Amino acid sequence: MTKPVDLKPLVPVLFGFAAFQQLRAASELQLFEYLTLNGPSTCDQVAAGLRLPPKSARKLLLGTTALGLTEHEEGRYAPSRMLRDAIDGGVWPLIRNIIDFQHRLSYLPAMEYTESLRTGRNEGLKHLPGSGSDLYSRLEQALDLENLFFRGMNSWSELSNPVLLHQVDYRDVRDLLDVGGGDAVNAIALARAHPHLRVTVFDLEGAAEVARDNIADAGLGDRIRVVAGDMFGDPLPDGFDLVLFAHQFVIWSPEQNRALLKRAYEALRPGGRVAVFNAFADDDGCGPLYTALDNVYFATLPSEESTIYRWSEHEEWLTAAGFVDVTRVHNDGWTPHGVIEGRKPDA
């Protein structure tokens, strides 16, 4: 008799869509907030507190407990240690924004992953309103989705940017250019973390308008300025100690990334540095898991060229652009975000 195949490791993959829906339902129904506020609760108490039929509460709690999102002891349920830490640390609202982003923006387009692999195009755009060949032109035609996108991206930035804020050396940096800086979320965080920095945000006019408002709200108008322009078509401001590309190189082709690095080289003072901050794939192409799964989004939505590249590919581009002393800065946190730097030789 043939030995039965153990397919248990396939369960979380085969039912991955259902696992996400359990998390989304718990988030939308505010299960974790209820359990945090009211303490360990029975299924009937959860049903009454969330205004659910008892059978619905049983299904929800079965799902969250099996997934390790809640704990069950003596008939009562409580958030798991991970969720308690996220709530106590103020991280949970960021996760909720990302859950909403995944549900409303990424979920249906992800069904087009196979077709996107076949064609090499971002086929998921068909699920978004409007016209245009990339995500960003579609978002400009759907204000609610654009707002959702910015909330999600800001949350990702807050979760991943400790490596950018605290593991990069800014002691010799006075003037920093944030290319494609969007709504200035990273510029504001950098200015707050390093009071000696002066930051210039460079992006298209639509993003620049949002950035100006956010900078004014943050009270940092004396240290952060905004210059509107196209990073590929318009001259970059020059004379900087550091040029930053945050979450940019995952959008563009290798040829476009090389072109941006050459432009950064010209914008830097002799001895200045360029820093690329985004998620990275391992050099052997086998992980990490976060990157592998996130690439479904990059394959189906942003642009035809978008993908998460390997560390070694960035090193090749930096060297080809003339940079020396190329250095990797790995993240101490749970995401695969990091920074790779290069220095423009002294004159």
Short mmCIF file of C-alpha atoms in Angstrom, two decimals:
data_model
loop_
_atom_site.label_atom_id
_atom_site.label_comp_id
_atom_site.label_asym_id
_atom_site.label_seq_id
_atom_site.Cartn_x
_atom_site.Cartn_y
_atom_site.Cartn_z
CA MET A 1 0.00 0.00 0.00
CA THR A 2 1.33 3.45 -0.94
CA LYS A 3 2.30 5.54 2.05
CA PRO A 4 -0.12 8.48 2.49
CA VAL A 5 1.33 11.84 1.54
CA ASP A 6 1.47 14.34 4.41
CA LEU A 7 -0.13 17.45 2.93
CA LYS A 8 -0.48 19.33 6.21
CA PRO A 9 2.10 21.99 5.17
CA LEU A 10 -0.12 22.74 2.16
CA VAL A 11 -3.11 23.77 4.31
CA PRO A 12 -2.08 27.42 5.02
CA VAL A 13 -1.20 27.86 1.34
CA LEU A 14 -4.31 26.20 -0.07
CA PHE A 15 -6.55 28.18 2.28
CA GLY A 16 -4.46 31.36 2.38
CA PHE A 17 -7.32 33.43 1.01
CA ALA A 18 -9.56 32.22 3.84
CA ALA A 19 -6.89 32.98 6.46
CA PHE A 20 -6.76 36.57 5.24
CA GLN A 21 -10.55 36.84 5.39
CA GLN A 22 -10.52 35.64 9.00
CA LEU A 23 -8.05 38.41 9.82
CA ARG A 24 -10.03 40.99 7.85
CA ALA A 25 -13.31 40.06 9.56
CA ALA A 26 -11.70 40.28 12.99
CA SER A 27 -10.29 43.68 12.08
CA GLU A 28 -13.52 45.07 10.64
CA LEU A 29 -15.62 43.74 13.51
CA GLN A 30 -13.03 45.08 16.01
CA LEU A 31 -12.70 41.75 17.79
CA PHE A 32 -9.26 42.50 19.21
CA GLU A 33 -10.29 45.92 20.45
CA TYR A 34 -13.31 44.38 22.18
CA LEU A 35 -11.22 41.70 23.88
CA THR A 36 -8.59 44.26 24.93
CA LEU A 37 -11.20 46.58 26.43
CA ASN A 38 -13.34 43.91 28.12
CA GLY A 39 -10.73 41.31 29.01
CA PRO A 40 -10.96 37.54 28.35
CA SER A 41 -14.50 36.83 27.16
CA THR A 42 -16.70 33.85 26.39
CA CYS A 43 -18.05 33.18 22.92
CA ASP A 44 -21.50 34.36 24.00
CA GLN A 45 -20.03 37.59 25.39
CA VAL A 46 -18.17 38.19 22.12
CA ALA A 47 -21.35 37.53 20.16
CA ALA A 48 -23.29 40.05 22.24
CA GLY A 49 -20.48 42.61 22.28
CA LEU A 50 -19.94 42.48 18.50
CA ARG A 51 -23.67 42.08 17.78
CA LEU A 52 -23.16 38.78 15.99
CA PRO A 53 -25.30 35.64 15.95
CA PRO A 54 -23.72 33.10 18.34
CA LYS A 55 -22.89 30.74 15.46
CA SER A 56 -21.03 33.57 13.69
CA ALA A 57 -18.99 34.33 16.80
CA ARG A 58 -18.04 30.63 17.05
CA LYS A 59 -16.82 30.65 13.44
CA LEU A 60 -14.85 33.82 13.92
CA LEU A 61 -13.20 32.69 17.16
CA LEU A 62 -12.41 29.26 15.72
CA GLY A 63 -10.63 30.96 12.85
CA THR A 64 -8.69 33.53 14.87
CA THR A 65 -7.65 30.98 17.49
CA ALA A 66 -6.48 28.39 14.96
CA LEU A 67 -4.45 31.13 13.26
CA GLY A 68 -2.83 32.19 16.52
CA LEU A 69 -4.54 35.59 16.58
CA THR A 70 -6.52 34.82 19.74
CA GLU A 71 -5.91 32.51 22.68
CA HIS A 72 -8.44 30.26 24.40
CA GLU A 73 -8.29 29.27 28.04
CA GLU A 74 -11.07 27.93 30.28
CA GLY A 75 -13.78 28.95 27.85
CA ARG A 76 -12.58 32.52 27.38
CA TYR A 77 -10.81 34.23 24.51
CA ALA A 78 -8.13 36.92 24.54
CA PRO A 79 -5.85 38.47 21.92
CA SER A 80 -2.63 36.55 21.31
CA ARG A 81 0.63 37.93 22.70
CA MET A 82 1.56 39.20 19.24
CA LEU A 83 -1.71 41.13 18.94
CA ARG A 84 -1.46 42.44 22.49
CA ASP A 85 2.02 43.75 21.75
CA ALA A 86 0.79 45.33 18.51
CA ILE A 87 -2.09 47.04 20.29
CA ASP A 88 -0.02 48.17 23.27
CA GLY A 89 2.74 49.43 20.97
CA GLY A 90 0.37 51.45 18.79
CA VAL A 91 1.09 49.29 15.75
CA TRP A 92 -2.35 47.75 15.35
CA PRO A 93 -3.96 50.81 13.64
CA LEU A 94 -1.20 50.61 11.02
CA ILE A 95 -1.92 46.92 10.46
CA ARG A 96 -5.62 47.71 10.10
CA ASN A 97 -4.80 50.23 7.35
CA ILE A 98 -2.76 47.57 5.56
CA ILE A 99 -5.54 45.00 5.90
CA ASP A 100 -7.92 47.50 4.30
CA PHE A 101 -5.37 48.18 1.55
CA GLN A 102 -4.99 44.48 0.83
CA HIS A 103 -8.73 43.85 0.85
CA ARG A 104 -9.92 46.80 -1.23
CA LEU A 105 -6.98 47.37 -3.54
CA SER A 106 -4.89 44.19 -3.88
CA TYR A 107 -7.23 41.25 -3.33
CA LEU A 108 -9.14 41.03 -6.62
CA PRO A 109 -6.16 42.04 -8.79
CA ALA A 110 -4.17 39.19 -7.21
CA MET A 111 -6.46 36.77 -9.07
CA GLU A 112 -4.71 37.91 -12.25
CA TYR A 113 -1.28 36.76 -11.06
CA THR A 114 -1.07 33.79 -13.43
CA GLU A 115 -2.13 35.90 -16.40
CA SER A 116 0.35 38.60 -15.37
CA LEU A 117 3.11 35.99 -15.38
CA ARG A 118 2.04 34.81 -18.83
CA THR A 119 1.90 38.24 -20.41
CA GLY A 120 4.49 40.13 -18.36
CA ARG A 121 1.90 42.87 -17.82
CA ASN A 122 0.10 44.19 -14.73
CA GLU A 123 -3.19 42.51 -15.58
CA GLY A 124 -4.74 43.32 -12.20
CA LEU A 125 -5.45 46.87 -13.38
CA LYS A 126 -8.63 45.61 -15.03
CA HIS A 127 -10.19 45.51 -11.55
CA LEU A 128 -9.60 49.24 -10.98
CA PRO A 129 -11.72 52.04 -12.46
CA GLY A 130 -10.43 54.53 -14.99
CA SER A 131 -7.80 54.26 -17.70
CA GLY A 132 -4.02 54.23 -17.79
CA SER A 133 -1.29 51.60 -17.95
CA ASP A 134 -0.13 51.85 -14.33
CA LEU A 135 -1.63 51.94 -10.86
CA TYR A 136 -0.76 55.57 -10.20
CA SER A 137 -2.62 56.98 -13.20
CA ARG A 138 -5.67 54.91 -12.19
CA LEU A 139 -5.54 56.18 -8.62
CA GLU A 140 -5.63 59.78 -9.83
CA GLN A 141 -9.07 59.00 -11.27
CA ALA A 142 -10.45 57.41 -8.07
CA LEU A 143 -10.05 59.67 -5.05
CA ASP A 144 -11.26 57.11 -2.51
CA LEU A 145 -8.76 54.51 -3.73
CA GLU A 146 -5.99 57.11 -3.86
CA ASN A 147 -6.66 58.02 -0.22
CA LEU A 148 -6.70 54.32 0.67
CA PHE A 149 -3.39 53.86 -1.17
CA PHE A 150 -1.69 56.72 0.69
CA ARG A 151 -2.97 55.42 4.06
CA GLY A 152 -1.63 51.97 3.27
CA MET A 153 1.72 53.23 2.02
CA ASN A 154 2.13 55.50 5.03
CA SER A 155 1.45 52.54 7.32
CA TRP A 156 4.00 50.38 5.48
CA SER A 157 6.51 53.22 5.80
CA GLU A 158 5.95 53.60 9.54
CA LEU A 159 6.40 49.87 10.03
CA SER A 160 9.49 49.52 7.84
CA ASN A 161 11.32 52.84 8.10
CA PRO A 162 13.17 52.33 11.41
CA VAL A 163 16.02 50.97 9.29
CA LEU A 164 16.02 54.20 7.29
CA LEU A 165 15.68 56.46 10.32
CA HIS A 166 18.03 54.82 12.79
CA GLN A 167 20.43 52.45 11.00
CA VAL A 168 21.71 54.87 8.34
CA ASP A 169 24.49 57.28 9.34
CA TYR A 170 23.40 60.92 8.84
CA ARG A 171 26.15 62.59 10.86
CA ASP A 172 27.86 64.01 7.76
CA VAL A 173 24.60 64.77 5.93
CA ARG A 174 23.21 68.29 5.92
CA ASP A 175 21.12 68.46 2.74
CA LEU A 176 19.06 65.46 1.65
CA LEU A 177 17.07 65.03 -1.59
CA ASP A 178 14.08 62.65 -1.37
CA VAL A 179 13.36 61.67 -4.99
CA GLY A 180 9.79 60.49 -5.50
CA GLY A 181 9.09 61.49 -1.91
CA GLY A 182 5.31 61.38 -2.39
CA ASP A 183 3.34 62.88 0.47
CA ALA A 184 6.57 63.52 2.46
CA VAL A 185 5.99 60.77 5.03
CA ASN A 186 9.68 59.80 5.04
CA ALA A 187 10.92 63.38 4.78
CA ILE A 188 8.92 64.34 7.86
CA ALA A 189 10.10 61.29 9.80
CA LEU A 190 13.73 61.99 8.88
CA ALA A 191 13.48 65.66 9.82
CA ARG A 192 12.00 64.77 13.19
CA ALA A 193 14.56 62.05 13.91
CA HIS A 194 17.55 64.16 12.80
CA PRO A 195 17.04 67.86 13.60
CA HIS A 196 20.14 68.95 11.67
CA LEU A 197 18.79 67.70 8.31
CA ARG A 198 17.34 69.90 5.58
CA VAL A 199 15.20 67.85 3.21
CA THR A 200 13.98 68.54 -0.32
CA VAL A 201 11.09 66.43 -1.62
CA PHE A 202 11.03 65.99 -5.40
CA ASP A 203 7.91 64.52 -7.01
CA LEU A 204 5.10 65.15 -9.49
CA GLU A 205 2.87 68.13 -8.84
CA GLY A 206 -0.07 66.05 -7.59
CA ALA A 207 2.05 64.42 -4.89
CA ALA A 208 3.85 67.71 -4.22
CA GLU A 209 0.55 69.39 -3.30
CA VAL A 210 -0.17 66.72 -0.70
CA ALA A 211 3.41 66.91 0.58
CA ARG A 212 3.18 70.69 1.10
CA ASP A 213 0.03 70.30 3.18
CA ASN A 214 1.54 67.51 5.30
CA ILE A 215 4.75 69.46 5.87
CA ALA A 216 2.77 72.52 6.95
CA ASP A 217 0.67 70.39 9.32
CA ALA A 218 3.87 68.97 10.79
CA GLY A 219 5.27 72.46 11.34
CA LEU A 220 8.42 71.67 9.35
CA GLY A 221 8.14 74.18 6.53
CA ASP A 222 11.44 75.79 7.59
CA ARG A 223 13.37 72.53 7.10
CA ILE A 224 11.55 70.68 4.31
CA ARG A 225 10.91 72.18 0.90
CA VAL A 226 9.07 70.68 -2.07
CA VAL A 227 10.12 70.85 -5.71
CA ALA A 228 7.69 69.56 -8.35
CA GLY A 229 9.09 67.63 -11.27
CA ASP A 230 9.37 64.34 -13.16
CA MET A 231 12.31 62.27 -11.91
CA PHE A 232 12.93 60.91 -15.40
CA GLY A 233 12.24 64.02 -17.48
CA ASP A 234 13.18 67.05 -15.37
CA PRO A 235 16.58 67.98 -13.93
CA LEU A 236 17.05 66.93 -10.33
CA PRO A 237 18.02 69.67 -7.88
CA ASP A 238 21.74 69.37 -7.17
CA GLY A 239 24.32 70.04 -4.47
CA PHE A 240 23.14 67.39 -1.99
CA ASP A 241 25.00 65.28 0.58
CA LEU A 242 22.58 62.38 0.20
CA VAL A 243 20.03 61.41 -2.46
CA LEU A 244 17.30 59.05 -1.24
CA PHE A 245 15.10 56.74 -3.32
CA ALA A 246 12.44 55.32 -0.98
CA HIS A 247 10.18 52.55 -2.34
CA GLN A 248 11.06 53.59 -5.89
CA PHE A 249 13.27 50.88 -7.34
CA VAL A 250 10.57 48.21 -6.91
CA ILE A 251 8.44 50.14 -9.43
CA TRP A 252 10.84 50.58 -12.35
CA SER A 253 12.83 48.45 -14.76
CA PRO A 254 16.56 47.80 -14.28
CA GLU A 255 17.27 50.27 -17.11
CA GLN A 256 15.19 52.96 -15.41
CA ASN A 257 16.84 52.30 -12.04
CA ARG A 258 20.28 52.63 -13.59
CA ALA A 259 19.21 55.90 -15.19
CA LEU A 260 17.98 57.23 -11.84
CA LEU A 261 21.26 56.35 -10.17
CA LYS A 262 23.19 58.22 -12.85
CA ARG A 263 20.99 61.26 -12.25
CA ALA A 264 21.56 60.94 -8.52
CA TYR A 265 25.31 60.82 -9.12
CA GLU A 266 25.11 64.20 -10.89
CA ALA A 267 22.95 65.69 -8.10
CA LEU A 268 25.44 64.79 -5.37
CA ARG A 269 28.36 66.76 -4.09
CA PRO A 270 31.74 64.97 -4.32
CA GLY A 271 31.84 62.47 -1.46
CA GLY A 272 28.04 62.45 -1.19
CA ARG A 273 25.99 59.28 -0.94
CA VAL A 274 22.95 57.71 -2.54
CA ALA A 275 20.62 55.50 -0.49
CA VAL A 276 18.03 53.09 -1.89
CA PHE A 277 15.39 52.08 0.65
CA ASN A 278 12.91 49.33 -0.22
CA ALA A 279 12.23 45.63 0.19
CA PHE A 280 14.87 43.25 -1.14
CA ALA A 281 15.00 39.66 -2.34
CA ASP A 282 17.80 37.37 -1.20
CA ASP A 283 20.68 36.92 -3.61
CA ASP A 284 19.91 33.21 -4.12
CA GLY A 285 16.34 34.02 -5.24
CA CYS A 286 14.82 31.72 -2.59
CA GLY A 287 13.28 34.23 -0.20
CA PRO A 288 12.39 35.76 2.10
CA LEU A 289 8.75 34.63 2.22
CA TYR A 290 7.46 38.19 2.71
CA THR A 291 9.17 39.28 -0.52
CA ALA A 292 7.93 36.28 -2.46
CA LEU A 293 4.32 36.92 -1.48
CA ASP A 294 4.54 40.70 -1.89
CA ASN A 295 5.71 40.19 -5.46
CA VAL A 296 2.16 39.10 -6.38
CA TYR A 297 1.13 42.73 -5.80
CA PHE A 298 4.04 44.06 -7.85
CA ALA A 299 3.31 41.65 -10.69
CA THR A 300 -0.38 42.49 -10.93
CA LEU A 301 -0.75 46.20 -10.16
CA PRO A 302 1.86 48.98 -10.07
CA SER A 303 3.44 48.81 -13.55
CA GLU A 304 4.64 46.30 -16.11
CA GLU A 305 8.21 46.65 -14.81
CA SER A 306 7.58 46.51 -11.07
CA THR A 307 9.18 43.75 -9.00
CA ILE A 308 11.30 43.29 -5.88
CA TYR A 309 14.93 42.97 -6.94
CA ARG A 310 17.84 41.21 -5.27
CA TRP A 311 20.46 42.99 -3.20
CA SER A 312 23.13 41.99 -5.71
CA GLU A 313 21.25 43.62 -8.59
CA HIS A 314 21.26 46.94 -6.75
CA GLU A 315 24.99 46.56 -6.17
CA GLU A 316 25.56 46.07 -9.89
CA TRP A 317 23.54 49.19 -10.75
CA LEU A 318 25.35 51.32 -8.16
CA THR A 319 28.78 50.23 -9.37
CA ALA A 320 27.84 50.82 -13.01
CA ALA A 321 26.72 54.36 -12.13
CA GLY A 322 30.14 55.14 -10.66
CA PHE A 323 29.46 54.73 -6.94
CA VAL A 324 32.05 53.22 -4.61
CA ASP A 325 31.97 51.83 -1.05
CA VAL A 326 28.65 50.10 -1.72
CA THR A 327 27.16 48.99 1.59
CA ARG A 328 24.13 46.94 2.63
CA VAL A 329 22.12 47.98 5.71
CA HIS A 330 19.88 45.12 6.81
CA ASN A 331 16.70 45.67 8.80
CA ASP A 332 16.58 44.52 12.41
CA GLY A 333 12.77 44.23 12.18
CA TRP A 334 10.34 41.72 10.70
CA THR A 335 10.08 43.09 7.16
CA PRO A 336 12.68 42.55 4.38
CA HIS A 337 13.19 46.28 3.93
CA GLY A 338 16.71 47.59 4.01
CA VAL A 339 19.00 50.26 2.61
CA ILE A 340 21.80 49.92 0.12
CA GLU A 341 24.22 52.84 -0.18
CA GLY A 342 26.94 54.02 -2.49
CA ARG A 343 29.35 56.97 -2.32
CA LYS A 344 30.32 59.37 -5.08
CA PRO A 345 34.12 59.58 -5.14
CA ASP A 346 35.73 62.75 -3.84
CA ALA A 347 36.79 65.24 -6.51
#
